[in-house]
């Protein structure tokens, strides 16, 4: 099924590998999934999501620092945050602003 969340080429490749494993019968149960990433690969995958948050979290250390706009997918970061928020509140109604944003991006 298509994934509506923003991804990176590395995540897309991982998803393709899992899909092939399911098609070939290698992956039949969730416990059959084995994802092995070295430290650098993990950092790259996680950095996509946390880079803008860390920049803001540590802004007081260098108040004149800037973050290059091309390094951040602003809408993607918002989508990840709101999707995580909705996952943390299973069965609970989302605030109208969150629900409408996720619906607009076909994530509900």
Coordinates of N, CA, C and O in Angstrom, one line a residue:
X1 N 0.8 -1.2 0.0 CA 0.0 0.0 0.0 C 0.9 1.2 0.0 O 2.0 1.2 0.6
X2 N 0.4 2.3 -0.6 CA 1.2 3.5 -0.6 C 1.4 4.1 0.8 O 0.5 3.9 1.6
X3 N 2.5 4.7 1.0 CA 2.7 5.3 2.3 C 2.6 6.8 2.1 O 3.2 7.4 1.3
X4 N 1.7 7.5 2.9 CA 1.5 8.9 2.8 C 2.4 9.8 3.6 O 2.3 11.0 3.5
X5 N 3.3 9.1 4.4 CA 4.2 9.9 5.2 C 5.4 10.2 4.3 O 5.8 9.4 3.4
X6 N 6.1 11.4 4.5 CA 7.3 11.7 3.8 C 8.4 10.6 4.1 O 8.4 10.1 5.2
X7 N 9.1 10.2 3.1 CA 10.2 9.2 3.3 C 11.5 9.7 2.7 O 11.5 10.8 2.0
X8 N 12.5 9.0 2.9 CA 13.8 9.2 2.3 C 14.1 8.1 1.3 O 13.5 7.0 1.4
X9 N 15.1 8.2 0.5 CA 15.5 7.1 -0.4 C 15.8 5.8 0.4 O 15.5 4.7 0.0
X10 N 16.5 6.0 1.6 CA 16.8 4.8 2.4 C 15.6 4.1 2.9 O 15.5 2.9 3.0
X11 N 14.6 4.9 3.4 CA 13.4 4.3 3.9 C 12.6 3.6 2.8 O 12.1 2.5 2.9
X12 N 12.6 4.3 1.6 CA 11.9 3.7 0.4 C 12.6 2.3 0.1 O 11.9 1.4 -0.2
X13 N 13.9 2.3 0.1 CA 14.6 1.0 -0.2 C 14.3 -0.1 0.8 O 14.1 -1.2 0.5
X14 N 14.2 0.3 2.1 CA 13.9 -0.6 3.2 C 12.5 -1.1 3.0 O 12.2 -2.3 3.1
X15 N 11.5 -0.3 2.6 CA 10.1 -0.7 2.4 C 10.1 -1.6 1.2 O 9.4 -2.7 1.3
X16 N 10.8 -1.3 0.1 CA 10.9 -2.2 -1.0 C 11.4 -3.6 -0.6 O 10.9 -4.6 -1.1
X17 N 12.4 -3.6 0.2 CA 13.0 -4.9 0.6 C 12.0 -5.7 1.4 O 11.9 -6.9 1.2
X18 N 11.3 -5.1 2.3 CA 10.3 -5.8 3.1 C 9.1 -6.3 2.2 O 8.7 -7.4 2.3
X19 N 8.7 -5.5 1.2 CA 7.7 -5.9 0.3 C 8.1 -7.1 -0.5 O 7.3 -8.1 -0.7
X20 N 9.4 -7.1 -1.0 CA 9.9 -8.3 -1.7 C 9.9 -9.5 -0.8 O 9.6 -10.7 -1.2
X21 N 10.3 -9.3 0.4 CA 10.4 -10.5 1.4 C 9.0 -11.1 1.6 O 8.8 -12.3 1.7
X22 N 8.0 -10.2 1.7 CA 6.6 -10.7 1.9 C 6.2 -11.5 0.6 O 5.6 -12.6 0.7
X23 N 6.4 -10.9 -0.6 CA 6.0 -11.5 -1.8 C 6.7 -12.9 -2.0 O 6.1 -13.8 -2.5
X24 N 8.0 -13.0 -1.6 CA 8.8 -14.2 -1.7 C 8.5 -15.2 -0.6 O 9.1 -16.3 -0.6
X25 N 7.7 -14.8 0.3 CA 7.4 -15.8 1.4 C 8.4 -15.8 2.5 O 8.3 -16.6 3.4
X26 N 9.4 -15.0 2.4 CA 10.5 -15.0 3.5 C 10.0 -14.3 4.7 O 10.3 -14.7 5.8
X27 N 9.1 -13.3 4.6 CA 8.5 -12.6 5.7 C 7.1 -13.0 5.8 O 6.3 -12.6 4.9
X28 N 6.7 -13.7 6.9 CA 5.3 -14.2 7.1 C 4.7 -13.6 8.3 O 3.5 -13.4 8.4
X29 N 5.6 -13.3 9.3 CA 5.1 -12.7 10.6 C 6.0 -11.5 10.9 O 7.1 -11.4 10.4
X30 N 5.5 -10.6 11.8 CA 6.3 -9.5 12.1 C 7.7 -9.9 12.7 O 8.6 -9.2 12.5
X31 N 7.7 -11.0 13.4 CA 9.0 -11.4 14.0 C 10.0 -11.8 12.9 O 11.2 -12.0 13.2
X32 N 9.6 -12.0 11.7 CA 10.5 -12.3 10.6 C 11.2 -11.1 10.1 O 12.2 -11.3 9.3
X33 N 10.8 -9.9 10.5 CA 11.5 -8.7 10.1 C 12.8 -8.6 10.8 O 12.8 -8.6 12.0
X34 N 13.8 -8.4 10.1 CA 15.2 -8.1 10.6 C 15.7 -6.9 9.9 O 16.1 -7.0 8.7
X35 N 15.8 -5.8 10.6 CA 16.3 -4.6 10.0 C 17.6 -4.3 10.7 O 17.6 -4.1 11.9
X36 N 18.7 -4.3 10.0 CA 20.0 -4.1 10.6 C 20.6 -2.8 10.0 O 20.8 -2.7 8.7
X37 N 20.8 -1.8 10.8 CA 21.4 -0.6 10.3 C 22.6 -0.3 11.1 O 22.6 -0.5 12.3
X38 N 23.7 0.2 10.4 CA 24.8 0.6 11.2 C 24.5 2.0 11.8 O 23.5 2.6 11.5
X39 N 25.4 2.5 12.6 CA 25.2 3.7 13.4 C 25.0 4.9 12.4 O 24.1 5.7 12.7
X40 N 25.7 5.0 11.4 CA 25.6 6.1 10.5 C 24.3 6.1 9.7 O 23.6 7.1 9.5
X41 N 23.8 4.9 9.3 CA 22.5 4.8 8.6 C 21.4 5.2 9.6 O 20.5 5.9 9.2
X42 N 21.5 4.7 10.8 CA 20.4 5.1 11.8 C 20.4 6.6 12.0 O 19.4 7.2 12.1
X43 N 21.6 7.2 12.1 CA 21.6 8.7 12.3 C 21.0 9.4 11.1 O 20.3 10.4 11.3
X44 N 21.3 9.0 9.9 CA 20.7 9.6 8.7 C 19.2 9.5 8.7 O 18.5 10.4 8.4
X45 N 18.7 8.3 9.0 CA 17.2 8.1 9.0 C 16.6 9.0 10.1 O 15.5 9.6 9.8
X46 N 17.1 9.0 11.2 CA 16.5 9.7 12.3 C 16.7 11.2 12.2 O 15.8 12.0 12.5
X47 N 17.8 11.7 11.6 CA 18.1 13.1 11.4 C 17.0 13.8 10.6 O 16.7 14.9 10.8
X48 N 16.5 13.1 9.6 CA 15.4 13.7 8.8 C 14.3 14.2 9.7 O 13.7 15.3 9.4
X49 N 14.0 13.5 10.7 CA 12.8 13.8 11.6 C 13.3 14.8 12.7 O 12.6 15.8 13.0
X50 N 14.4 14.6 13.3 CA 14.8 15.3 14.5 C 15.6 16.6 14.3 O 15.7 17.4 15.2
X51 N 16.2 16.7 13.1 CA 17.1 17.9 12.8 C 16.4 19.2 13.2 O 17.0 20.0 13.9
X52 N 15.2 19.5 12.6 CA 14.6 20.8 13.0 C 14.3 20.9 14.5 O 14.4 22.0 15.0
X53 N 13.9 19.8 15.1 CA 13.5 19.9 16.5 C 14.8 20.2 17.4 O 14.7 21.0 18.3
X54 N 15.9 19.5 17.0 CA 17.1 19.7 17.8 C 17.6 21.1 17.6 O 18.2 21.7 18.5
X55 N 17.5 21.7 16.4 CA 18.0 23.0 16.1 C 17.2 24.0 17.1 O 17.8 24.8 17.7
X56 N 15.9 23.8 17.2 CA 15.1 24.7 18.0 C 15.4 24.5 19.5 O 15.5 25.4 20.3
X57 N 15.6 23.2 19.9 CA 15.8 22.8 21.3 C 17.1 23.5 21.8 O 17.1 23.9 22.9
X58 N 18.1 23.5 20.9 CA 19.4 24.1 21.4 C 19.7 25.5 20.8 O 20.8 25.9 20.9
X59 N 18.7 26.2 20.4 CA 18.9 27.5 19.9 C 19.5 28.5 20.8 O 20.2 29.4 20.4
X60 N 19.3 28.3 22.1 CA 19.9 29.3 23.1 C 21.4 29.2 23.1 O 22.1 30.2 23.5
X61 N 22.0 28.1 22.6 CA 23.4 28.0 22.6 C 24.1 28.9 21.6 O 25.2 29.3 21.8
X62 N 23.4 29.1 20.5 CA 23.9 30.0 19.4 C 22.7 30.7 18.8 O 22.2 30.3 17.8
X63 N 22.3 31.8 19.4 CA 21.1 32.5 19.0 C 21.3 33.1 17.6 O 20.2 33.5 17.0
X64 N 22.5 33.2 17.1 CA 22.6 33.8 15.7 C 22.7 32.7 14.6 O 22.8 33.0 13.4
X65 N 22.6 31.5 15.0 CA 22.7 30.3 14.1 C 21.5 30.3 13.2 O 20.4 30.8 13.6
X66 N 21.6 29.8 12.0 CA 20.5 29.7 11.1 C 20.4 28.3 10.6 O 21.4 27.5 10.7
X67 N 19.3 27.9 10.2 CA 19.0 26.6 9.6 C 18.6 26.8 8.2 O 17.7 27.5 7.9
X68 N 19.4 26.2 7.3 CA 19.1 26.4 5.9 C 17.7 25.7 5.5 O 17.5 24.5 5.9
X69 N 16.9 26.5 4.9 CA 15.6 26.0 4.6 C 15.6 24.7 3.7 O 14.7 23.8 3.9
X70 N 16.5 24.5 2.9 CA 16.6 23.3 2.0 C 16.9 22.1 2.8 O 16.7 21.0 2.3
X71 N 17.4 22.2 4.1 CA 17.7 21.1 4.9 C 16.5 20.5 5.6 O 16.6 19.5 6.3
X72 N 15.4 21.2 5.5 CA 14.2 20.8 6.3 C 13.0 20.7 5.4 O 12.8 21.5 4.5
X73 N 12.3 19.6 5.5 CA 11.0 19.5 4.9 C 10.0 19.9 6.0 O 9.5 19.0 6.8
X74 N 9.6 21.2 6.0 CA 8.8 21.7 7.1 C 7.4 20.9 7.2 O 7.0 20.5 8.3
X75 N 6.8 20.7 6.0 CA 5.5 20.0 6.1 C 5.7 18.6 6.5 O 4.9 18.0 7.3
X76 N 6.8 17.9 6.1 CA 7.0 16.6 6.5 C 7.3 16.5 8.0 O 6.8 15.5 8.6
X77 N 8.0 17.4 8.6 CA 8.2 17.4 10.0 C 6.9 17.6 10.8 O 6.7 16.9 11.8
X78 N 6.0 18.5 10.3 CA 4.7 18.6 10.9 C 3.9 17.4 10.8 O 3.3 16.9 11.8
X79 N 3.9 16.7 9.6 CA 3.1 15.5 9.4 C 3.6 14.4 10.4 O 2.8 13.7 11.0
X80 N 5.0 14.3 10.5 CA 5.5 13.2 11.4 C 5.0 13.5 12.8 O 4.6 12.6 13.6
X81 N 5.1 14.8 13.3 CA 4.8 15.1 14.6 C 3.3 14.9 14.9 O 2.9 14.3 15.9
X82 N 2.4 15.3 14.0 CA 1.0 15.1 14.2 C 0.6 13.7 14.1 O -0.3 13.2 14.8
X83 N 1.2 12.9 13.2 CA 0.9 11.5 13.1 C 1.3 10.8 14.4 O 0.6 10.0 15.0
X84 N 2.5 11.2 15.0 CA 2.9 10.6 16.3 C 2.0 11.0 17.4 O 1.6 10.1 18.2
X85 N 1.5 12.2 17.3 CA 0.5 12.7 18.3 C -0.7 11.8 18.2 O -1.3 11.4 19.3
X86 N -1.2 11.6 17.0 CA -2.4 10.8 16.9 C -2.3 9.4 17.3 O -3.2 8.7 17.9
X87 N -1.1 8.8 17.1 CA -0.8 7.4 17.6 C -0.8 7.4 19.1 O -1.2 6.3 19.7
X88 N -0.3 8.4 19.7 CA -0.3 8.4 21.2 C -1.6 8.6 21.8 O -1.8 8.4 23.0
X89 N -2.6 8.9 21.0 CA -4.0 9.1 21.6 C -5.0 8.2 20.9 O -6.0 8.6 20.4
X90 N -4.7 6.9 20.9 CA -5.7 5.9 20.2 C -7.1 6.0 20.8 O -7.2 6.1 22.0
X91 N -8.0 6.1 19.9 CA -9.4 6.1 20.4 C -9.9 7.5 20.9 O -11.1 7.6 21.2
X92 N -9.0 8.4 20.9 CA -9.4 9.8 21.4 C -9.6 10.7 20.2 O -8.8 10.6 19.2
X93 N -10.5 11.6 20.2 CA -10.7 12.5 19.2 C -9.6 13.5 19.1 O -9.0 13.9 20.1
X94 N -9.1 13.7 17.9 CA -8.0 14.7 17.6 C -8.6 16.1 17.6 O -9.7 16.3 17.2
X95 N -7.8 17.1 18.1 CA -8.3 18.5 18.0 C -8.6 18.8 16.5 O -7.9 18.2 15.6
X96 N -9.5 19.6 16.2 CA -10.0 19.9 14.9 C -8.8 20.3 14.0 O -8.8 19.9 12.8
X97 N -7.9 21.1 14.5 CA -6.8 21.6 13.6 C -5.9 20.4 13.2 O -5.5 20.4 12.1
X98 N -5.7 19.5 14.1 CA -4.8 18.3 13.8 C -5.6 17.4 12.8 O -5.0 17.0 11.8
X99 N -6.8 17.1 13.1 CA -7.6 16.3 12.2 C -7.7 16.8 10.8 O -7.5 16.1 9.8
X100 N -8.0 18.1 10.7 CA -8.1 18.7 9.4 C -6.8 18.7 8.6 O -6.8 18.5 7.4
X101 N -5.7 19.0 9.3 CA -4.4 18.9 8.6 C -4.1 17.5 8.1 O -3.7 17.3 7.0
X102 N -4.3 16.5 9.0 CA -4.0 15.1 8.6 C -5.0 14.7 7.4 O -4.6 14.0 6.5
X103 N -6.2 15.1 7.5 CA -7.2 14.8 6.4 C -6.8 15.4 5.1 O -6.8 14.8 4.1
X104 N -6.3 16.7 5.2 CA -5.9 17.4 4.0 C -4.8 16.7 3.3 O -4.7 16.7 2.1
X105 N -3.9 16.0 4.0 CA -2.8 15.3 3.5 C -3.1 13.8 3.3 O -2.2 13.0 3.2
X106 N -4.4 13.4 3.4 CA -4.8 12.1 3.2 C -4.2 11.1 4.1 O -3.7 10.0 3.8
X107 N -4.0 11.5 5.4 CA -3.4 10.6 6.4 C -4.4 10.1 7.4 O -4.0 9.4 8.4
X108 N -5.7 10.4 7.3 CA -6.7 9.9 8.2 C -7.6 8.9 7.4 O -7.8 8.9 6.3

